[in-house]
Amino acid sequence: GFIEAPTPEWINTKEFLRDEIISHFQDSTWKYRYTGIDTSPFRWEKLNDMRRSGCPYSTVSYQEIETAVGATGLIKCDGVNVNRYDEKIIDYTEEIFNQDKLEIINGYRFDNLNQQFLCYQSKSATTTYSDQWLVWNFIEDSFATFNIPSTCFGAYYSQRDLAWQDFTAANNLDYSWDDFQEGQNWLSYFSQKGAKISCFGTENGELMELFPFFSTDNGTNSGFEFTTKDFNPFVKEGQKAVLGYVDFYFDRPSDPGDYDPDYLLTVEFYVDEQQEPSLTKVINPSADD
């Protein structure tokens, strides 16, 4: 037998939420749940007719919610309500995502860093595949962007513990003692049998592994850039604020004398709504206190 949802819309994507199935149709969201009644063991329940998703590979399941990408925002469902979870970047999907390529968006949950990855094609992309990731830390509720061309996400489970003989150039594990970082040891999760190793595919057919404790991007040092919000705790009172100092916390190179021209921190300060920085400071973490 079968049971149809009472709607003419097509199902675009679906995902399990505990023992229920949340289905995102063209213009609505429905829950397919077990009733326990012999004559009609399952039934459709309409949850929302305002949120929609056209991205079949974007859904990600959590313990309490499932998420999906909609045409105008990132949505989440807890089995009762359907809301957006991208209020902090509320215009991002409309301004950055290529709306003609939403169907290639792929979603993945990376539990080791409490992050969700969405690879998507931006409006400025020069390839036919996804060229950026939108990273959501679902514990801290913060967002970041990675410029990594890719096609999809996945994982495999390691079959045995790492041993000395594995650390060879053929396995891309030829490190010196100085290359090892905090968290990389024999008791590390990623050194053990049964560890879930997350991966992503590239447009060239390569399969890349994701490790939290390695600081290179396929052997190349990777940089980063971030922009803060406007800091003014008195905005509700209509008052302006002047910052006396700003602290940045980060790991510096282990050798103070190791001057790396690519390892510089450039800080730009903007006053009010100015487009050009009023002050720029360049800091060398290797040498500056």
Tab-separated table of C-alpha atoms in Angstrom:
chain	number	residue	atom	x	y	z
A	1	GLY	CA	0.000	0.000	0.000
A	2	PHE	CA	0.917	3.666	-0.073
A	3	ILE	CA	-0.244	7.026	1.185
A	4	GLU	CA	0.040	10.280	-0.718
A	5	ALA	CA	0.571	13.718	0.735
A	6	PRO	CA	-2.517	15.865	0.039
A	7	THR	CA	-0.621	18.334	-2.145
A	8	PRO	CA	0.167	18.554	-5.867
A	9	GLU	CA	3.760	19.640	-5.088
A	10	TRP	CA	6.828	17.492	-5.708
A	11	ILE	CA	9.153	16.431	-2.901
A	12	ASN	CA	12.490	18.213	-3.349
A	13	THR	CA	14.404	16.798	-0.384
A	14	LYS	CA	13.857	14.810	2.801
A	15	GLU	CA	15.699	13.741	5.936
A	16	PHE	CA	15.080	11.682	9.078
A	17	LEU	CA	14.419	13.523	12.339
A	18	ARG	CA	14.581	10.821	15.003
A	19	ASP	CA	11.956	8.258	13.799
A	20	GLU	CA	10.065	10.649	11.536
A	21	ILE	CA	10.723	11.894	7.992
A	22	ILE	CA	10.704	15.618	7.272
A	23	SER	CA	9.957	16.274	3.591
A	24	HIS	CA	10.503	19.641	1.944
A	25	PHE	CA	8.159	20.069	-0.991
A	26	GLN	CA	8.267	22.807	-3.607
A	27	ASP	CA	6.520	25.356	-1.373
A	28	SER	CA	5.787	23.580	1.895
A	29	THR	CA	7.176	21.277	4.587
A	30	TRP	CA	5.489	18.063	5.719
A	31	LYS	CA	6.124	15.429	8.375
A	32	TYR	CA	5.628	11.734	7.623
A	33	ARG	CA	5.073	9.971	10.938
A	34	TYR	CA	4.012	6.624	12.404
A	35	THR	CA	0.566	6.598	14.033
A	36	GLY	CA	0.443	3.114	15.584
A	37	ILE	CA	-2.991	2.507	14.035
A	38	ASP	CA	-3.280	-0.771	12.090
A	39	THR	CA	-5.603	0.569	9.417
A	40	SER	CA	-3.510	3.687	8.729
A	41	PRO	CA	-0.034	3.234	10.251
A	42	PHE	CA	1.416	6.380	8.640
A	43	ARG	CA	0.114	9.851	7.901
A	44	TRP	CA	1.250	13.179	6.483
A	45	GLU	CA	1.143	16.301	8.653
A	46	LYS	CA	1.655	19.734	7.151
A	47	LEU	CA	4.104	21.858	9.162
A	48	ASN	CA	4.613	24.948	7.052
A	49	ASP	CA	3.644	26.431	3.698
A	50	MET	CA	6.097	29.359	3.656
A	51	ARG	CA	9.533	27.674	3.671
A	52	ARG	CA	10.746	25.702	0.686
A	53	SER	CA	13.893	23.922	-0.411
A	54	GLY	CA	15.059	23.124	-3.928
A	55	CYS	CA	18.373	21.590	-2.866
A	56	PRO	CA	18.034	17.782	-2.745
A	57	TYR	CA	21.505	17.125	-1.248
A	58	SER	CA	21.574	19.934	1.312
A	59	THR	CA	19.704	18.323	4.222
A	60	VAL	CA	21.596	17.508	7.430
A	61	SER	CA	20.155	15.589	10.387
A	62	TYR	CA	20.813	16.368	14.062
A	63	GLN	CA	19.388	15.028	17.311
A	64	GLU	CA	16.795	17.773	17.717
A	65	ILE	CA	16.558	19.387	14.261
A	66	GLU	CA	17.169	18.823	10.575
A	67	THR	CA	18.375	21.555	8.245
A	68	ALA	CA	18.045	22.332	4.548
A	69	VAL	CA	18.872	25.102	2.104
A	70	GLY	CA	16.013	27.137	0.708
A	71	ALA	CA	15.978	29.550	-2.188
A	72	THR	CA	15.916	32.524	0.168
A	73	GLY	CA	17.585	31.191	3.300
A	74	LEU	CA	18.799	28.354	5.496
A	75	ILE	CA	15.937	26.592	7.244
A	76	LYS	CA	15.648	24.192	10.178
A	77	CYS	CA	12.812	21.995	11.403
A	78	ASP	CA	12.332	20.512	14.881
A	79	GLY	CA	9.332	18.394	13.910
A	80	VAL	CA	6.853	21.134	14.847
A	81	ASN	CA	8.185	24.469	13.599
A	82	VAL	CA	10.098	25.465	10.469
A	83	ASN	CA	12.317	28.517	10.909
A	84	ARG	CA	15.478	30.088	9.524
A	85	TYR	CA	18.787	29.611	11.320
A	86	ASP	CA	20.773	32.172	9.332
A	87	GLU	CA	19.470	35.370	10.971
A	88	LYS	CA	23.066	36.508	11.559
A	89	ILE	CA	23.733	36.393	7.794
A	90	ILE	CA	20.151	36.816	6.683
A	91	ASP	CA	20.920	38.080	3.147
A	92	TYR	CA	23.829	35.742	2.450
A	93	THR	CA	22.052	33.092	0.386
A	94	GLU	CA	20.315	35.664	-1.818
A	95	GLU	CA	23.406	37.789	-2.386
A	96	ILE	CA	26.140	35.127	-2.635
A	97	PHE	CA	24.545	31.850	-3.806
A	98	ASN	CA	24.145	31.275	-7.543
A	99	GLN	CA	20.377	30.843	-7.675
A	100	ASP	CA	20.620	28.856	-10.914
A	101	LYS	CA	22.818	26.217	-9.271
A	102	LEU	CA	21.054	25.565	-5.968
A	103	GLU	CA	20.493	21.926	-6.885
A	104	ILE	CA	24.234	21.132	-6.584
A	105	ILE	CA	24.539	22.328	-2.973
A	106	ASN	CA	25.763	19.518	-0.732
A	107	GLY	CA	25.477	19.449	3.054
A	108	TYR	CA	27.511	17.591	5.685
A	109	ARG	CA	27.889	17.511	9.481
A	110	PHE	CA	31.477	17.449	10.790
A	111	ASP	CA	31.035	16.463	14.444
A	112	ASN	CA	34.726	16.658	15.353
A	113	LEU	CA	34.637	20.446	15.049
A	114	ASN	CA	30.887	20.906	15.688
A	115	GLN	CA	30.535	22.301	12.185
A	116	GLN	CA	28.145	21.964	9.272
A	117	PHE	CA	29.534	22.332	5.744
A	118	LEU	CA	27.547	23.519	2.730
A	119	CYS	CA	29.438	23.592	-0.564
A	120	TYR	CA	27.791	25.901	-3.084
A	121	GLN	CA	28.499	27.815	-6.261
A	122	SER	CA	28.842	31.546	-5.745
A	123	LYS	CA	27.707	34.153	-8.239
A	124	SER	CA	31.355	34.939	-8.999
A	125	ALA	CA	32.341	31.312	-9.665
A	126	THR	CA	34.412	30.519	-12.749
A	127	THR	CA	33.754	26.751	-12.650
A	128	THR	CA	30.650	24.627	-13.127
A	129	TYR	CA	31.009	23.175	-9.621
A	130	SER	CA	30.839	24.571	-6.116
A	131	ASP	CA	33.659	27.004	-5.371
A	132	GLN	CA	32.933	27.947	-1.735
A	133	TRP	CA	31.806	26.444	1.567
A	134	LEU	CA	29.514	28.036	4.109
A	135	VAL	CA	30.556	26.718	7.520
A	136	TRP	CA	28.115	26.862	10.455
A	137	ASN	CA	29.323	26.083	13.981
A	138	PHE	CA	26.112	24.663	15.414
A	139	ILE	CA	27.366	24.950	19.007
A	140	GLU	CA	28.522	28.581	18.877
A	141	ASP	CA	26.004	29.572	16.170
A	142	SER	CA	28.672	31.318	14.074
A	143	PHE	CA	29.414	31.307	10.347
A	144	ALA	CA	32.530	31.315	8.151
A	145	THR	CA	33.347	30.976	4.450
A	146	PHE	CA	35.986	28.692	2.905
A	147	ASN	CA	37.204	29.203	-0.667
A	148	ILE	CA	37.520	25.501	-1.534
A	149	PRO	CA	36.321	24.141	-4.913
A	150	SER	CA	34.484	20.847	-4.341
A	151	THR	CA	31.578	18.693	-5.434
A	152	CYS	CA	30.361	16.658	-2.452
A	153	PHE	CA	31.078	15.405	1.079
A	154	GLY	CA	31.368	11.952	2.591
A	155	ALA	CA	33.321	9.808	5.039
A	156	TYR	CA	34.987	6.464	5.625
A	157	TYR	CA	36.057	4.553	8.751
A	158	SER	CA	39.710	3.755	9.380
A	159	GLN	CA	40.366	0.015	9.494
A	160	ARG	CA	43.293	-0.090	11.958
A	161	ASP	CA	45.392	1.992	14.333
A	162	LEU	CA	48.160	4.088	12.809
A	163	ALA	CA	51.659	2.661	13.305
A	164	TRP	CA	55.225	3.884	12.754
A	165	GLN	CA	55.416	2.325	9.291
A	166	ASP	CA	52.428	4.418	8.135
A	167	PHE	CA	54.335	7.696	8.464
A	168	THR	CA	55.896	7.718	5.028
A	169	ALA	CA	55.885	10.055	2.043
A	170	ALA	CA	53.763	7.551	0.121
A	171	ASN	CA	50.970	8.039	2.675
A	172	ASN	CA	51.443	11.829	2.850
A	173	LEU	CA	52.430	11.370	6.483
A	174	ASP	CA	56.149	12.188	6.309
A	175	TYR	CA	56.390	14.667	9.212
A	176	SER	CA	59.256	15.846	11.331
A	177	TRP	CA	58.801	16.126	15.088
A	178	ASP	CA	58.287	19.875	14.766
A	179	ASP	CA	55.375	19.332	12.368
A	180	PHE	CA	53.219	17.587	14.959
A	181	GLN	CA	50.701	19.767	16.717
A	182	GLU	CA	48.742	19.589	19.931
A	183	GLY	CA	46.190	16.789	19.680
A	184	GLN	CA	48.236	14.709	17.232
A	185	ASN	CA	49.359	11.688	19.227
A	186	TRP	CA	48.815	7.943	19.476
A	187	LEU	CA	45.687	8.489	21.577
A	188	SER	CA	44.212	10.949	19.093
A	189	TYR	CA	40.798	10.032	17.730
A	190	PHE	CA	42.143	10.144	14.182
A	191	SER	CA	44.911	7.669	15.027
A	192	GLN	CA	42.512	4.959	16.151
A	193	LYS	CA	40.773	2.132	14.364
A	194	GLY	CA	37.142	2.936	13.608
A	195	ALA	CA	37.691	6.710	13.432
A	196	LYS	CA	35.298	8.445	11.041
A	197	ILE	CA	37.420	10.313	8.493
A	198	SER	CA	35.507	13.044	6.680
A	199	CYS	CA	36.253	13.722	3.006
A	200	PHE	CA	35.233	15.905	0.104
A	201	GLY	CA	35.564	15.485	-3.629
A	202	THR	CA	37.125	18.012	-5.972
A	203	GLU	CA	36.112	18.941	-9.501
A	204	ASN	CA	39.212	17.087	-10.751
A	205	GLY	CA	38.101	13.803	-9.225
A	206	GLU	CA	40.436	13.988	-6.224
A	207	LEU	CA	39.382	12.771	-2.774
A	208	MET	CA	40.601	15.009	0.069
A	209	GLU	CA	40.582	14.181	3.788
A	210	LEU	CA	39.599	16.628	6.534
A	211	PHE	CA	41.727	16.641	9.682
A	212	PRO	CA	41.215	19.247	12.423
A	213	PHE	CA	44.861	19.294	13.560
A	214	PHE	CA	46.603	19.804	10.211
A	215	SER	CA	47.255	23.428	9.275
A	216	THR	CA	47.877	23.059	5.538
A	217	ASP	CA	45.539	22.945	2.581
A	218	ASN	CA	46.810	20.030	0.503
A	219	GLY	CA	50.343	20.900	1.587
A	220	THR	CA	49.966	24.658	1.083
A	221	ASN	CA	49.671	27.140	3.938
A	222	SER	CA	46.191	28.629	3.970
A	223	GLY	CA	45.327	32.193	4.968
A	224	PHE	CA	42.140	33.639	6.390
A	225	GLU	CA	40.203	36.872	6.575
A	226	PHE	CA	37.396	37.892	8.895
A	227	THR	CA	35.268	40.974	9.491
A	228	THR	CA	33.687	41.744	12.862
A	229	LYS	CA	30.344	43.334	13.513
A	230	ASP	CA	30.070	46.956	14.673
A	231	PHE	CA	31.047	47.097	18.343
A	232	ASN	CA	28.873	49.602	20.198
A	233	PRO	CA	27.154	48.469	23.418
A	234	PHE	CA	25.337	51.802	23.688
A	235	VAL	CA	23.574	51.791	20.328
A	236	LYS	CA	20.116	51.477	21.968
A	237	GLU	CA	20.782	54.682	23.902
A	238	GLY	CA	21.870	56.488	20.734
A	239	GLN	CA	25.403	56.863	22.058
A	240	LYS	CA	28.710	56.199	20.317
A	241	ALA	CA	31.627	54.293	21.817
A	242	VAL	CA	35.411	54.575	21.551
A	243	LEU	CA	37.478	51.386	21.936
A	244	GLY	CA	40.592	51.762	24.063
A	245	TYR	CA	42.175	48.530	22.779
A	246	VAL	CA	41.388	45.332	20.889
A	247	ASP	CA	42.824	41.900	21.797
A	248	PHE	CA	43.458	39.125	19.260
A	249	TYR	CA	44.139	35.600	20.514
A	250	PHE	CA	45.837	33.094	18.218
A	251	ASP	CA	48.650	30.522	18.136
A	252	ARG	CA	51.984	32.062	17.203
A	253	PRO	CA	54.837	30.145	15.501
A	254	SER	CA	56.834	28.032	17.952
A	255	ASP	CA	60.129	29.658	16.969
A	256	PRO	CA	60.145	33.424	17.786
A	257	GLY	CA	62.944	33.958	15.281
A	258	ASP	CA	61.102	32.304	12.416
A	259	TYR	CA	60.087	35.296	10.338
A	260	ASP	CA	57.471	34.173	7.844
A	261	PRO	CA	56.404	36.952	5.436
A	262	ASP	CA	53.179	35.032	4.738
A	263	TYR	CA	52.354	34.886	8.427
A	264	LEU	CA	51.342	38.505	8.991
A	265	LEU	CA	48.231	39.871	10.653
A	266	THR	CA	46.826	42.978	8.978
A	267	VAL	CA	44.279	44.846	11.105
A	268	GLU	CA	42.086	47.539	9.574
A	269	PHE	CA	39.858	49.827	11.635
A	270	TYR	CA	36.729	51.441	10.205
A	271	VAL	CA	34.880	54.332	11.807
A	272	ASP	CA	31.091	54.406	11.498
A	273	GLU	CA	30.116	53.640	7.889
A	274	GLN	CA	33.378	54.626	6.218
A	275	GLN	CA	34.470	52.499	3.253
A	276	GLU	CA	38.201	53.142	3.761
A	277	PRO	CA	40.059	52.169	6.965
A	278	SER	CA	40.972	55.008	9.307
A	279	LEU	CA	43.888	53.003	10.708
A	280	THR	CA	45.877	49.995	9.469
A	281	LYS	CA	48.364	47.970	11.517
A	282	VAL	CA	50.509	45.045	10.314
A	283	ILE	CA	51.589	42.616	13.037
A	284	ASN	CA	54.158	39.838	12.703
A	285	PRO	CA	53.114	37.121	15.191
A	286	SER	CA	56.590	35.573	14.969
A	287	ALA	CA	58.425	38.665	16.239
A	288	ASP	CA	55.969	41.069	17.883
A	289	ASP	CA	55.000	40.675	21.532
